[in-house]
XYZ file of C-alpha atoms in Angstrom:
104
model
C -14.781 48.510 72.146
C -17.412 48.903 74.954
C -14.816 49.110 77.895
C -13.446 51.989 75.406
C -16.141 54.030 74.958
C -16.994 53.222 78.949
C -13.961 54.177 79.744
C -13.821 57.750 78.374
C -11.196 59.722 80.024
C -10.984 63.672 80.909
C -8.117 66.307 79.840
C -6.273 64.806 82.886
C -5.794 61.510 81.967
C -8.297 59.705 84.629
C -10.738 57.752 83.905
C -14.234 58.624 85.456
C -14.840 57.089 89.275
C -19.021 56.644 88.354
C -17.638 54.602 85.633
C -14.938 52.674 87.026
C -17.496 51.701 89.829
C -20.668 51.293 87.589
C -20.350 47.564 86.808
C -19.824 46.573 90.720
C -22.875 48.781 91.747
C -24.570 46.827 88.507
C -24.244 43.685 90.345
C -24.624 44.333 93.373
C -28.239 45.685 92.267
C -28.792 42.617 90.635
C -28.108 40.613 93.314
C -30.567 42.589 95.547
C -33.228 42.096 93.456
C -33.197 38.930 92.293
C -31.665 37.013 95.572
C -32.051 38.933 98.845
C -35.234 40.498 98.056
C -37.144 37.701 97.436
C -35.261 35.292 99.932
C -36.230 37.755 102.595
C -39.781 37.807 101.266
C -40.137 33.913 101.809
C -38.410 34.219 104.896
C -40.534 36.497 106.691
C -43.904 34.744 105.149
C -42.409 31.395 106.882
C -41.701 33.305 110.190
C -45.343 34.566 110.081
C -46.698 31.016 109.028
C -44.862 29.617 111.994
C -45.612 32.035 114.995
C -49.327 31.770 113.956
C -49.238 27.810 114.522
C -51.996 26.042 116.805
C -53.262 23.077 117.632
C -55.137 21.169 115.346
C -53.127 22.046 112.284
C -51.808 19.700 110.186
C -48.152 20.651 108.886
C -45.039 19.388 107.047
C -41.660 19.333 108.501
C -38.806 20.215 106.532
C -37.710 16.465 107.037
C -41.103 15.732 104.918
C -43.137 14.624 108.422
C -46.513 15.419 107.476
C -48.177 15.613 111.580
C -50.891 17.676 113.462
C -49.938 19.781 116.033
C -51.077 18.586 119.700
C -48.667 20.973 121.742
C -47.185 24.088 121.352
C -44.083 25.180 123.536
C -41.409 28.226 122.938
C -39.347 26.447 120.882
C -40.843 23.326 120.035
C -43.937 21.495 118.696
C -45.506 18.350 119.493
C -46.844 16.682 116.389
C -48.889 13.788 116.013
C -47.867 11.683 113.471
C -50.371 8.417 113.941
C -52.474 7.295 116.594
C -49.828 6.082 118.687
C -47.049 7.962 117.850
C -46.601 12.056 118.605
C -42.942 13.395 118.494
C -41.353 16.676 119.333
C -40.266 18.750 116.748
C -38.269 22.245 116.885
C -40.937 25.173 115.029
C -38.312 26.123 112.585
C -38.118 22.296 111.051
C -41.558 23.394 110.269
C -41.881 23.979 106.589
C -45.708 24.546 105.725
C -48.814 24.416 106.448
C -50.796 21.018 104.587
C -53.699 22.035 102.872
C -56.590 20.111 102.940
C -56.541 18.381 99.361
C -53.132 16.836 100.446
C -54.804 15.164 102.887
C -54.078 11.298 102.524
């Protein structure tokens, strides 16, 4: 019944283009809004987060490596992880900054 009343069509015979193409641009909205919008939004906040990195903060890798930063190159990051151990990381495995009550 809805796709009939939708669907109205003029003395020609035709149905309307705005309403054959309604439902796509429907969804396609939708999708802007609630996917790419905000996946863009965390994406650039992350970017931001990661090109304002220096030493002496404490982060979490994406592999859950919780470190501190003790070198900073183009692409990488060297994180120490204990007193013995530092390892280089690549700045996008970086995930987020470790705020100081998750300090262990």
């Amino acid at each position: 019944m809805i796709g009939t009343v939708l669907a109205q069509q003029d003395p020609a015979g035709q149905t309307s283009t705005l309403v054959t193409f309604l439902p796509i641009v429907l969804i396609i909205l939708i999708f802007y809004f609630l996917l790419y919008r905000p996946m863009r939004k965390r994406q650039k906040s992350l970017e931001a987060m990661i090109s304002s990195l220096k030493n002496g903060d404490k982060v979490i890798t994406s592999g859950g490596i919780y470190g501190t930063i003790t070198g900073l190159k183009d692409h990488t990051v060297m994180l120490k992880v204990s007193d013995q151990a530092k390892i280089e990381v690549a700045k996008s495995a970086i995930a987020a900054l470790q705020h100081p009550t998750e300090d262990a």
